[in-house]
Coordinates of C-alpha atoms and ligand atoms in Angstrom, one line a residue:
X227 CA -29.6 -81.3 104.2
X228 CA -27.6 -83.5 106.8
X229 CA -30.1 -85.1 109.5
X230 CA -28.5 -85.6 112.6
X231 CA -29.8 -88.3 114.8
X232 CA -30.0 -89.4 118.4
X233 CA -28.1 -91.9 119.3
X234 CA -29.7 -94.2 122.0
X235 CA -29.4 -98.1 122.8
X236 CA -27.2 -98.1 120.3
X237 CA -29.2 -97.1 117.2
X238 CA -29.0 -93.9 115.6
X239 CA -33.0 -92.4 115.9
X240 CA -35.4 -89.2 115.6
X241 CA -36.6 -88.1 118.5
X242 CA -39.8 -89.6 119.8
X243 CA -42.5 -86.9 119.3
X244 CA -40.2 -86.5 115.4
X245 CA -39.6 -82.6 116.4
X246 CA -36.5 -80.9 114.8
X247 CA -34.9 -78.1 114.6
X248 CA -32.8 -76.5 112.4
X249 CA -28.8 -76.4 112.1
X250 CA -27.4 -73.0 110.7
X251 CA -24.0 -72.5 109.0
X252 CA -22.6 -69.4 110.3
X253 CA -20.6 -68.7 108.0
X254 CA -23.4 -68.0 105.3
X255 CA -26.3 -67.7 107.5
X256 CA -28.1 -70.4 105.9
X257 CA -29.9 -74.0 107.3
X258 CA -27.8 -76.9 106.4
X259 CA -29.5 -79.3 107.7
X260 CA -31.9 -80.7 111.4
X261 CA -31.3 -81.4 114.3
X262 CA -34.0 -83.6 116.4
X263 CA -35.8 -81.5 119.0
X264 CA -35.8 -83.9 121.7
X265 CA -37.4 -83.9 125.2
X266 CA -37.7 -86.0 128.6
X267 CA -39.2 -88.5 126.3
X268 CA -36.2 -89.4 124.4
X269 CA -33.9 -88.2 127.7
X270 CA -36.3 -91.0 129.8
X271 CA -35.1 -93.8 126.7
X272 CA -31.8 -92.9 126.9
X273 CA -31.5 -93.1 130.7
X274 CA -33.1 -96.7 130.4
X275 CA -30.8 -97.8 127.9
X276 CA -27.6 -96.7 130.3
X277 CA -29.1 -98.3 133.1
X278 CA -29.4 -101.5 131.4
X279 CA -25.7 -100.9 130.0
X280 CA -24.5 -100.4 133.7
X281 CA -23.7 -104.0 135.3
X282 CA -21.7 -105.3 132.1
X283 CA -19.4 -102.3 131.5
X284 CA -18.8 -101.6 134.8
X285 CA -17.9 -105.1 135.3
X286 CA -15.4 -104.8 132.6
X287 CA -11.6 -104.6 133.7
X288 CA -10.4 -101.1 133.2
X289 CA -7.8 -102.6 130.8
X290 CA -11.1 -104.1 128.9
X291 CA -13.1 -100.8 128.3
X292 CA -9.5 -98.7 128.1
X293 CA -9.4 -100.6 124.8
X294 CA -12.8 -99.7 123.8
X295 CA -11.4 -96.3 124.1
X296 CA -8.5 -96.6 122.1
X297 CA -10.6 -97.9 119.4
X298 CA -12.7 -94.9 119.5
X299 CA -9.7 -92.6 118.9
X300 CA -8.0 -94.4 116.5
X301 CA -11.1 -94.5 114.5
X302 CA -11.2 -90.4 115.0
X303 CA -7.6 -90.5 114.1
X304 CA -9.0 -92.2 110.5
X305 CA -12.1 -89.5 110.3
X306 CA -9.5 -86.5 111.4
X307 CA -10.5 -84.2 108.1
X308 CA -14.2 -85.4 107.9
X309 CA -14.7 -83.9 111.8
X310 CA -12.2 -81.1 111.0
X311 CA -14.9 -80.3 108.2
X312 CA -18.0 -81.2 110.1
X313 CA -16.8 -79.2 112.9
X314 CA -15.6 -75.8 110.7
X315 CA -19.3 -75.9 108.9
X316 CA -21.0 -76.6 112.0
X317 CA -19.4 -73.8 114.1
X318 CA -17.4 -71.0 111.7
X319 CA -14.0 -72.0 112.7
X320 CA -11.2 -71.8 110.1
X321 CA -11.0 -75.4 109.1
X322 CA -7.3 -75.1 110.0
X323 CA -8.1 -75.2 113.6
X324 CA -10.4 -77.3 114.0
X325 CA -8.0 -80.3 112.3
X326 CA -5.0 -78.4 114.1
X327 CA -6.6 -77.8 117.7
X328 CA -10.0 -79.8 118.0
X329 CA -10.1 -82.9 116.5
X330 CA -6.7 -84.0 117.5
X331 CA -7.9 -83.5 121.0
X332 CA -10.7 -85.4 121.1
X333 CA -8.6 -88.2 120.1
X334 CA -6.6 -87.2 122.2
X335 CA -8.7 -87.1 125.6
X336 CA -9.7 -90.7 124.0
X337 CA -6.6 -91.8 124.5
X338 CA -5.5 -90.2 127.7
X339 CA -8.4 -91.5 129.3
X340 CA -8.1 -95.0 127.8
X341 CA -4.4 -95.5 128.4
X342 CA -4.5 -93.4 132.3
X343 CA -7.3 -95.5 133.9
X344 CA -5.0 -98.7 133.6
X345 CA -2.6 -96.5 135.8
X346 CA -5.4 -95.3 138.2
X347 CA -4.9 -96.7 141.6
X348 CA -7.1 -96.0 144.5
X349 CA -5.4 -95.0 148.5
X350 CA -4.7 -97.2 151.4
X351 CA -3.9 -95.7 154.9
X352 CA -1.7 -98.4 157.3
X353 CA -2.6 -97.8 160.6
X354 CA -0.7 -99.3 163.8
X355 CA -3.3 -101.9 164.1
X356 CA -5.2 -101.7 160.8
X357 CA -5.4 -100.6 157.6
X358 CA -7.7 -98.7 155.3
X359 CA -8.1 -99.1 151.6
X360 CA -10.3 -96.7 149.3
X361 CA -12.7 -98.5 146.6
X362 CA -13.5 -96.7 143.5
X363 CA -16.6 -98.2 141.9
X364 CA -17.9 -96.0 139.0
X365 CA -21.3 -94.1 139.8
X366 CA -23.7 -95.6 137.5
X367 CA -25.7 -93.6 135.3
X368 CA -23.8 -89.8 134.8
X369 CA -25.1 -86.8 132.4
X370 CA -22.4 -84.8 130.5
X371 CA -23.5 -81.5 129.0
X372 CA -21.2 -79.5 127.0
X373 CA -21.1 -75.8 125.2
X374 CA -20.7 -74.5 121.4
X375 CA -17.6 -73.7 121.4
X376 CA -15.0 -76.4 121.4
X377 CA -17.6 -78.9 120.3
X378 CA -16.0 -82.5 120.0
X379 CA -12.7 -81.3 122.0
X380 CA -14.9 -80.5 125.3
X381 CA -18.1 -83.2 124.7
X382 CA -15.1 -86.2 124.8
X383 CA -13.4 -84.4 127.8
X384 CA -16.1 -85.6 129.8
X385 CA -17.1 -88.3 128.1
X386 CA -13.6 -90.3 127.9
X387 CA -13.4 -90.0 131.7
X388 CA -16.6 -90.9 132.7
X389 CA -16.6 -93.8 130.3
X390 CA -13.0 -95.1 131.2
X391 CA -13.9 -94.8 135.2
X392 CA -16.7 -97.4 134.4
X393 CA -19.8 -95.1 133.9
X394 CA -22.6 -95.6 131.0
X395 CA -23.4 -92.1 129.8
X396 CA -26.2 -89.8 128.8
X397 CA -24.7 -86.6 126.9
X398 CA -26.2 -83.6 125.3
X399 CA -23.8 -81.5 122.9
X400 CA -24.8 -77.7 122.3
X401 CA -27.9 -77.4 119.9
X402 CA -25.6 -74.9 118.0
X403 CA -23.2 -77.2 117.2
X404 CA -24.0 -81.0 117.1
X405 CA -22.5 -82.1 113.7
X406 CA -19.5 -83.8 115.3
X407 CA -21.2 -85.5 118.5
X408 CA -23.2 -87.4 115.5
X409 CA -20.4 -88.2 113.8
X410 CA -18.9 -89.6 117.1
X411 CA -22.2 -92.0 117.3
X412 CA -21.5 -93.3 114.1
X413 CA -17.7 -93.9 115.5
X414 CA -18.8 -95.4 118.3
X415 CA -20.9 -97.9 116.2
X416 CA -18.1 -98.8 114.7
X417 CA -16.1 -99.3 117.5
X418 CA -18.4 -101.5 118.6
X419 CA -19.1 -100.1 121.8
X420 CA -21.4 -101.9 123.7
X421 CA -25.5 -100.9 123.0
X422 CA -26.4 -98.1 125.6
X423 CA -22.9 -97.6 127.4
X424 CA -23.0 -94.1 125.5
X425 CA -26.3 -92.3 124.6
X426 CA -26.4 -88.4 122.9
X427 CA -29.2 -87.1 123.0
X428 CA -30.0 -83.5 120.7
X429 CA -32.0 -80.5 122.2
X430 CA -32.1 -77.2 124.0
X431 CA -30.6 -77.0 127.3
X432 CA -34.1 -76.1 129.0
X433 CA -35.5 -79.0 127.5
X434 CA -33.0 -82.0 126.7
X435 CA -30.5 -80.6 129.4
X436 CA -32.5 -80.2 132.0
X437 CA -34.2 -83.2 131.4
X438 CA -31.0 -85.0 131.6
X439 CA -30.0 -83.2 134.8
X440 CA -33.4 -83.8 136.7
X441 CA -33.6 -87.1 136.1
X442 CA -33.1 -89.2 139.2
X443 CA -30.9 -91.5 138.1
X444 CA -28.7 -89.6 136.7
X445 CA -26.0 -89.7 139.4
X446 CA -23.4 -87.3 138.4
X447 CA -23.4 -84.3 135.6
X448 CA -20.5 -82.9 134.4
X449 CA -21.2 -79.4 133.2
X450 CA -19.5 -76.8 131.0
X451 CA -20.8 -74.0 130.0
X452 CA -22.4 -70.6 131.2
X453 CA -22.6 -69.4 134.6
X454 CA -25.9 -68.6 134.1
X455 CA -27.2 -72.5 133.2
X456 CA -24.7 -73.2 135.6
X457 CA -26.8 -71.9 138.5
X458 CA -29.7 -73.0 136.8
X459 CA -28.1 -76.7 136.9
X460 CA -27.1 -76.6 140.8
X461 CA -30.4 -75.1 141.9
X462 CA -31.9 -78.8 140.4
X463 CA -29.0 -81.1 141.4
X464 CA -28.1 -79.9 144.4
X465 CA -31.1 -80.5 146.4
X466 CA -30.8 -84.3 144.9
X467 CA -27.4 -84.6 145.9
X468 CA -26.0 -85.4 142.4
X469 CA -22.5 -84.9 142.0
X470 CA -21.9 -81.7 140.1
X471 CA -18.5 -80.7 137.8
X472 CA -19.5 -77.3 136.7
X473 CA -16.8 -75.2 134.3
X474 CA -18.2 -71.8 133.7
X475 CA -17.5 -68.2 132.1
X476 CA -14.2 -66.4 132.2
X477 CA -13.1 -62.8 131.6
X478 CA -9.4 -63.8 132.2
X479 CA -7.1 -60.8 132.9
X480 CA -3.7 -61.0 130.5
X481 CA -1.1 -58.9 132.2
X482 CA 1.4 -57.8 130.4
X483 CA 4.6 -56.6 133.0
X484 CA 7.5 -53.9 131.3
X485 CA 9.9 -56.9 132.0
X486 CA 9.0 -58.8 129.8
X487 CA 9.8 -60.7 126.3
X488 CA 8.0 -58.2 124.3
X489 CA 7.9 -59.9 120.9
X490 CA 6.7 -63.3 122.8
X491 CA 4.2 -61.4 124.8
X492 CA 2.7 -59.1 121.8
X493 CA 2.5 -62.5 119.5
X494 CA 0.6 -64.4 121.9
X495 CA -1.6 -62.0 122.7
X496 CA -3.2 -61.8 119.3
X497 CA -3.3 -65.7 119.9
X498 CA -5.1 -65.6 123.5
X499 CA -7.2 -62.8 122.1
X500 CA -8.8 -63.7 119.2
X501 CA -8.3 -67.8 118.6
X502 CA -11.5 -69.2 117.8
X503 CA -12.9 -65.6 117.3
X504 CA -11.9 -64.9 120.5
X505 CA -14.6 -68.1 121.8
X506 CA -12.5 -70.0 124.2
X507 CA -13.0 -69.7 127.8
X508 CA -9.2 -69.3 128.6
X509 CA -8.9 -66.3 125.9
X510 CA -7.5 -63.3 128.0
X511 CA -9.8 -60.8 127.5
X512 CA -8.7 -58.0 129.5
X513 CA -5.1 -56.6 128.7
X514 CA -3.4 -55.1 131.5
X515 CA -0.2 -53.6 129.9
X516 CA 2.1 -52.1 132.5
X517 CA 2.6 -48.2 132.2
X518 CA 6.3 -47.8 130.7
X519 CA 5.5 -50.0 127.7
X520 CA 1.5 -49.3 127.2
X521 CA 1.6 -47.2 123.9
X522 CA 4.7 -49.5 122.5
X523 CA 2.6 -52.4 123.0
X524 CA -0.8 -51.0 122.1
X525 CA 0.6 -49.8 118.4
X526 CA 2.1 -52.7 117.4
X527 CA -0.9 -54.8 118.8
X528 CA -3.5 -53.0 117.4
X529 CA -1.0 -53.1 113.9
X530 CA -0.8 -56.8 113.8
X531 CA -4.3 -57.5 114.5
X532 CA -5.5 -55.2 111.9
X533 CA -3.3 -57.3 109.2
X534 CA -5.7 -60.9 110.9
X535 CA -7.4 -61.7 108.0
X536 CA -11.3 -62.5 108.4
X537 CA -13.4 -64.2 105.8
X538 CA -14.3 -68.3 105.2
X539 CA -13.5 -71.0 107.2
X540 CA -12.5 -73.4 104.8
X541 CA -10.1 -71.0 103.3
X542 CA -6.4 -71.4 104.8
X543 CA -5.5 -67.9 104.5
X544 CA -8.6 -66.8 107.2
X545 CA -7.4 -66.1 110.4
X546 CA -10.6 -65.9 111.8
X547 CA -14.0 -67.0 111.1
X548 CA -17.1 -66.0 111.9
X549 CA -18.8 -66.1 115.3
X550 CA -20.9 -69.1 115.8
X551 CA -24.8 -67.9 116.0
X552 CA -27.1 -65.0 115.0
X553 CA -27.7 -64.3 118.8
X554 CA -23.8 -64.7 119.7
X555 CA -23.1 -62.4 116.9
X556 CA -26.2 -59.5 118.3
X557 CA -25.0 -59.7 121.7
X558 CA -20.7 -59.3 120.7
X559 CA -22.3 -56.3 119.0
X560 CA -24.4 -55.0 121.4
X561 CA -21.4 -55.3 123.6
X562 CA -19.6 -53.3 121.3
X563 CA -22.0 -50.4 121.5
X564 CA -22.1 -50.8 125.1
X565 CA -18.1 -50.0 125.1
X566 CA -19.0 -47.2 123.2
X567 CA -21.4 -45.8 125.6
X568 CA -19.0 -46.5 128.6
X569 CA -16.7 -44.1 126.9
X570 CA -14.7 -46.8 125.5
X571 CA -12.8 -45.5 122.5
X572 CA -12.5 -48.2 119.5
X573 CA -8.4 -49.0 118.4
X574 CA -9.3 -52.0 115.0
X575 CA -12.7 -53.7 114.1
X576 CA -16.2 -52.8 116.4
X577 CA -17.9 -53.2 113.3
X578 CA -19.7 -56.6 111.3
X579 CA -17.9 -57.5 108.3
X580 CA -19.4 -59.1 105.2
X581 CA -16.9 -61.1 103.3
X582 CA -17.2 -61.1 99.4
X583 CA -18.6 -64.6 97.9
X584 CA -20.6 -67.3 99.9
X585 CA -20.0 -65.8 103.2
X586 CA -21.7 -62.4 102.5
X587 CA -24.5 -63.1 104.7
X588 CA -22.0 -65.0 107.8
X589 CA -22.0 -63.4 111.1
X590 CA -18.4 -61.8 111.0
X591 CA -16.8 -59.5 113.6
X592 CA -13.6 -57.5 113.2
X593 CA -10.8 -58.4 115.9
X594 CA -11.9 -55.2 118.4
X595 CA -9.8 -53.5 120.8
X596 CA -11.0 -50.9 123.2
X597 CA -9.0 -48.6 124.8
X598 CA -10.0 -46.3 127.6
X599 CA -12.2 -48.4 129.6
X600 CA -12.9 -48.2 133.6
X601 CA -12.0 -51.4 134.9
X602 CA -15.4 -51.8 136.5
X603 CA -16.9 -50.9 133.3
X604 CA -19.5 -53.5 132.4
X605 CA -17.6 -54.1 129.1
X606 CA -14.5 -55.2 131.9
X607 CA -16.7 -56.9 134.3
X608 CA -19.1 -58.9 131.9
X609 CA -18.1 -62.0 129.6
X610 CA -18.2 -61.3 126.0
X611 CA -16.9 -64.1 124.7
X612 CA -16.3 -62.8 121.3
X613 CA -13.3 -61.3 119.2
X614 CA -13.4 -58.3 121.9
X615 CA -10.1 -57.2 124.0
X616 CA -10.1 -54.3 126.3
X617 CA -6.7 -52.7 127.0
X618 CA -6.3 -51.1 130.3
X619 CA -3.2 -49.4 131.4
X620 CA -1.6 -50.3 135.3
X621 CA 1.3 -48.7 137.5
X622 CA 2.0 -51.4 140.2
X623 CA 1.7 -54.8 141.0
X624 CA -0.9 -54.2 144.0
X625 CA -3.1 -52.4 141.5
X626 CA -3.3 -54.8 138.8
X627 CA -3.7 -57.7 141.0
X628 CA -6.9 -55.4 142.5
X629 CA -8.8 -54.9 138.7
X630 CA -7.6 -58.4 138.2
X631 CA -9.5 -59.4 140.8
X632 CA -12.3 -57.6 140.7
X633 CA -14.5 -59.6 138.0
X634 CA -16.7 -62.2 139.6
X635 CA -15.4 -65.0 137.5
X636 CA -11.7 -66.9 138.0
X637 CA -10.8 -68.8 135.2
X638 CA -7.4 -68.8 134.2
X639 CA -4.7 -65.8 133.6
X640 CA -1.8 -64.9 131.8
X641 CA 1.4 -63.2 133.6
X642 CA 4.1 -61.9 131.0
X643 CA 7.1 -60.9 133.2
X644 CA 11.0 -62.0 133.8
X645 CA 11.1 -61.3 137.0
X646 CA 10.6 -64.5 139.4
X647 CA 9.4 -62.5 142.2
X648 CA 6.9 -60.6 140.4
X649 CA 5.6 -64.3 138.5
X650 CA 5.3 -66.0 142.4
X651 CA 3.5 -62.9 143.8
X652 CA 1.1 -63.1 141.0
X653 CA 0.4 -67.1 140.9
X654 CA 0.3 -67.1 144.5
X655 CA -2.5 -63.9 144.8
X656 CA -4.1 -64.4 141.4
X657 CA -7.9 -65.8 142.0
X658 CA -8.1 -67.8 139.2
X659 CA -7.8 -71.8 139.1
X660 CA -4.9 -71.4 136.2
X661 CA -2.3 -68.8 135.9
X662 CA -0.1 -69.0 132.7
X663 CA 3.5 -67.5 133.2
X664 CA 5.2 -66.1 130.2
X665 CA 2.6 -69.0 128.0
X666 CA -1.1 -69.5 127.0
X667 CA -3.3 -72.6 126.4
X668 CA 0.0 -74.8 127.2
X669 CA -1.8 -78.1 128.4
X670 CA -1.1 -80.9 129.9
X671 CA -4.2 -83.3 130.4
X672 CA -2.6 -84.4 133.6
X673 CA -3.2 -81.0 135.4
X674 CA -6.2 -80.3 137.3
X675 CA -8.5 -77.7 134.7
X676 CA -11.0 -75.3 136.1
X677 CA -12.0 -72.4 137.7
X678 CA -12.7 -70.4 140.9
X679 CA -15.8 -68.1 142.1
X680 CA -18.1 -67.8 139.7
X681 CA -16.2 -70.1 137.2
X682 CA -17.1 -73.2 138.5
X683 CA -16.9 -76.2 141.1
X684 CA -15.2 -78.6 140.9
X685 CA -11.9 -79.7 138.0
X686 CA -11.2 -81.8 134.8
X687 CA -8.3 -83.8 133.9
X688 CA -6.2 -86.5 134.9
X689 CA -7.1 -88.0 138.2
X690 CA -9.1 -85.2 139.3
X691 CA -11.6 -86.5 136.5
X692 CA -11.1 -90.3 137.4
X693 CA -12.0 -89.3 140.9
X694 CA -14.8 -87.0 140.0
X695 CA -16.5 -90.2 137.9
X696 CA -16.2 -92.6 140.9
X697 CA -17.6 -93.1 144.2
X698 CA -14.9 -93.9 146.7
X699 CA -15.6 -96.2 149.8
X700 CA -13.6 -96.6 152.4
X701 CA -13.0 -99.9 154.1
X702 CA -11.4 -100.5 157.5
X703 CA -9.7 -104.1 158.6
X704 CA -8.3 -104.0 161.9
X705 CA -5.5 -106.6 162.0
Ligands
NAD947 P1 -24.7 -72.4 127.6 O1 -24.7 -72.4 129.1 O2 -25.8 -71.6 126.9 O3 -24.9 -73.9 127.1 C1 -24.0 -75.0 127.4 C2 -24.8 -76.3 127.3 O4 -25.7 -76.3 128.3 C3 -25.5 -76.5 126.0 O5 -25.5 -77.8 125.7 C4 -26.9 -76.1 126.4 O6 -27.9 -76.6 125.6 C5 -27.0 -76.6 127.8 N1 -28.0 -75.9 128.7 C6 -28.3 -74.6 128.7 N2 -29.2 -74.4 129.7 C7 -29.3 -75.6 130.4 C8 -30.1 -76.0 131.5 N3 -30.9 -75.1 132.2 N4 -30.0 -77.3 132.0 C9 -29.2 -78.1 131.3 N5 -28.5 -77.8 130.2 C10 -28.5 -76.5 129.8 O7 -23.3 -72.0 127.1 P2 -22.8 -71.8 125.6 O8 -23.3 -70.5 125.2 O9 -23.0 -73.1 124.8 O10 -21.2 -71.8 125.8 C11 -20.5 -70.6 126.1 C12 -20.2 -70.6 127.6 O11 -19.4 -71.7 128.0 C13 -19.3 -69.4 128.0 O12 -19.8 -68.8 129.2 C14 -17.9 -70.0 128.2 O13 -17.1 -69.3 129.1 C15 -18.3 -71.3 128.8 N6 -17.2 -72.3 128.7 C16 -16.5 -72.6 129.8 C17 -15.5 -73.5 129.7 C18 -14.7 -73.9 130.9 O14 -14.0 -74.9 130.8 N7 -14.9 -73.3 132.1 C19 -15.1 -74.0 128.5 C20 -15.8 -73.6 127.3 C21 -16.9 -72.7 127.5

């Protein structure tokens, strides 16, 4: 049994009342270990041990604590296939992923963050008789909050920036999946990061999280996760005037043109369909396949993504893995049935699967494609989030861009097409706060990340994040 621990002041500790919960493998079903149960108790500590971390890192030069930084990701750099492992058991990812895609990220935002706020400069504005220069002092105290399913990859995108910017920290991973934000306390120790600059504190969001975002001085929370906690996070912070990143649900639209290169466009679909079992908020979940090349396309879709290969994470021949809870698994299949019932009409998987071996009892789910959905079905309107595609047939450009549209959310999108006019008409009318042309999931931490309507406020990366972590002031000197 692994006991994970807060990590507060500095010392890695139960939580106050001793509470716990427990942390499930999903890939067997079974408990592998605790998690501590915390509440405003141990969120109240953790608060007190930033504040008193505040004056001497924000005094730091930002060359000073970019250091701190690059220490922390060389020492994740050292622990790449420990955190690779943690974060497969922990979650259900193939173990090839995670040391492929997640943990070389979160070294990675490490040392974006800690190299890029030595290059972050703030504006000045000359005036005939005057000039104006902006001061960026860091907030204070700042809450980061982050979801299940790129655990370590999207806890230390917020966390890198807010640090680097000159922040102390108090950050809740998902209760699902906290093996790797431990392991990044025990880093951190190492790293000797100053006592109380960074504080993770383990719980459920109505408890821990919104502890964390009701506190009042907590001056700024960085958010990502469902649109649902997301309302439930600006309906508390708002009315205190926090500062609020929020990066929400998706149910991207992939559209697929007759132009385009069809081997590229049919490959990375099965990639921006089912990567991570289909659990990454930029996965394009609705296929729009223009009308001349619909069946062509479907076939030798559906053909390739019944030869995916499902089964244990730690195996290197599994494609996929399995799904990352017991509830997330109930609700991809209720959503299933649901397709069903909206006349849907099922192309490979809608079913469980139960790998032979250790993984019998894992929450598995076929890659599923559905064909023959409205696109105001609930099954097109509603995020799944799971390894689910719907595959919907359109004529023109005007028409597609409409059920593109027509969700409430506006993540990102993926436009397969040679022709320029066709890609500029689609990026410029898209609602979404990333369009992908003839790509998917090509990033560049530089870019500003995040989404529109009912997708979020606010963006990550680069000096969108820099900004977002300070406070600028403007100061006026007439000459
Ligand atoms: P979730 O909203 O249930 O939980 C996310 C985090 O918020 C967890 O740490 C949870 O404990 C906490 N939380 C929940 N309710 C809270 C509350 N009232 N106050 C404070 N904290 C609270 O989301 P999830 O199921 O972990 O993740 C899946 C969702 O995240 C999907 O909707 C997905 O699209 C979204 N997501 C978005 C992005 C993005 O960049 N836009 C990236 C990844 C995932």
């Amino acid at each position: 049994m692994i006991e994970i621990k807060n990590y507060i002041g500095g010392k890695l500790q139960e939580s106050l009342k001793g509470k716990t919960m427990p942390n499930m493998e999903p890939a067997t079903g079974k408990q592998y270990g605790t998690i501590p149960d915390s509440d405003s108790s141990d969120v109240e500590a953790a608060v007190k041990a930033a504040e008193e971390a505040f004056p001497t890192w924000s005094a730091l030069s930002d060359v000073e604590r970019g250091r701190f930084l690059l220490k922390i990701a060389e020492l994740i750099r050292k622990n790449h296939d420990r955190l690779a492992e943690a974060e497969s058991l922990d979650n259900g990812k193939p173990l090839w992923l995670a040391k492929k895609v997640d943990i070389r990220r979160a070294e990675e935002n490490f040392e974006f963050f800690g190299t890029g706020i030595m290059h972050f400069a703030s504006e000045s504005h000359r005036m005939a008789d005057g000039v104006n220069y902006t001061l960026r002092k860091p907030i204070g105290v700042v809450g980061c909050i982050s979801p299940w399913n790129l655990p370590l990859y999207l806890f230390t995108w917020k966390i890198a920036p807010a640090l680097a910017a000159g922040n102390t920290v108090v950050a809740k991973p998902s209760e699902v999946t906290p093996y790797t934000a431990y392991l990044l306390s025990e880093i951190c120790i190492e790293a000797g990061l100053p006592a109380g600059v960074l504080n993770i504190v383990h719980g459920t969001g109505p408890e821990t999280g919104a502890a964390i975002v009701s506190h009042p001085s907590t001056k700024a929370i960085s958010f990502t996760g469902s649109t649902r906690a997301g309302k439930e996070i600006a309906k508390v912070a708002a009315p205190m005037f926090k500062k609020l990143s929020l990066e929400l649900g998706g149910k991207n639209p992939n559209i697929i043109f007759a132009d385009c290169d069809f081997d590229k466009a049919l490959r990375t679909t099965v990639s921006s369909s089912f990567a991570n079992q289909g659990q990454i908020c930029l996965c394009g979940s609705r296929v729009f396949i223009q009308r001349p090349i619909y069946e062509k396309f479907r076939d030798a879709f559906v053909e390739k993504v019944k030869r995916l290969t499902v089964g244990d994470p730690m195996l290197e021949e599994s494609k996929q893995g399995a799904v990352v809870s017991e509830m997330h698994y109930e609700k991809v299949l209720s959503y299933i049935a649901l397709a069903k019932e909206e006349g849907g009409k099922i192309l490979a998987g809608g079913e469980a699967l139960h790998p032979e071996g250790r993984c019998q009892n894992g929450w598995f789910i076929a890659p599923t494609i559905i064909e023959d959905l409205k696109y105001n079905d609930r099954c097109n309107m509603e995020e799944i989030f799971g390894p689910v595609v719907t595959l919907t047939p359109f004529d023109t450009i005007e028409e597609v861009l409409m059920m593109a549209n027509a969700t409430e959310y506006g993540l990102s999108s993926t436009i397969w097409t040679s022709n320029l006019n066709t890609a500029n008409k689609m990026a410029e009318e898209i609602k979404a706060g990333i369009v992908w042309i003839n790509c998917w999931l090509k990033r560049d931490l530089r870019t500003p990340f995040g989404g529109v309507k009912s997708s979020g406020v606010g963006r990550e990366g680069g000096w969108e994040a820099l900004r977002f972590f300070t406070e600028p002031k403007n100061v006026c000197i007439e000459y």
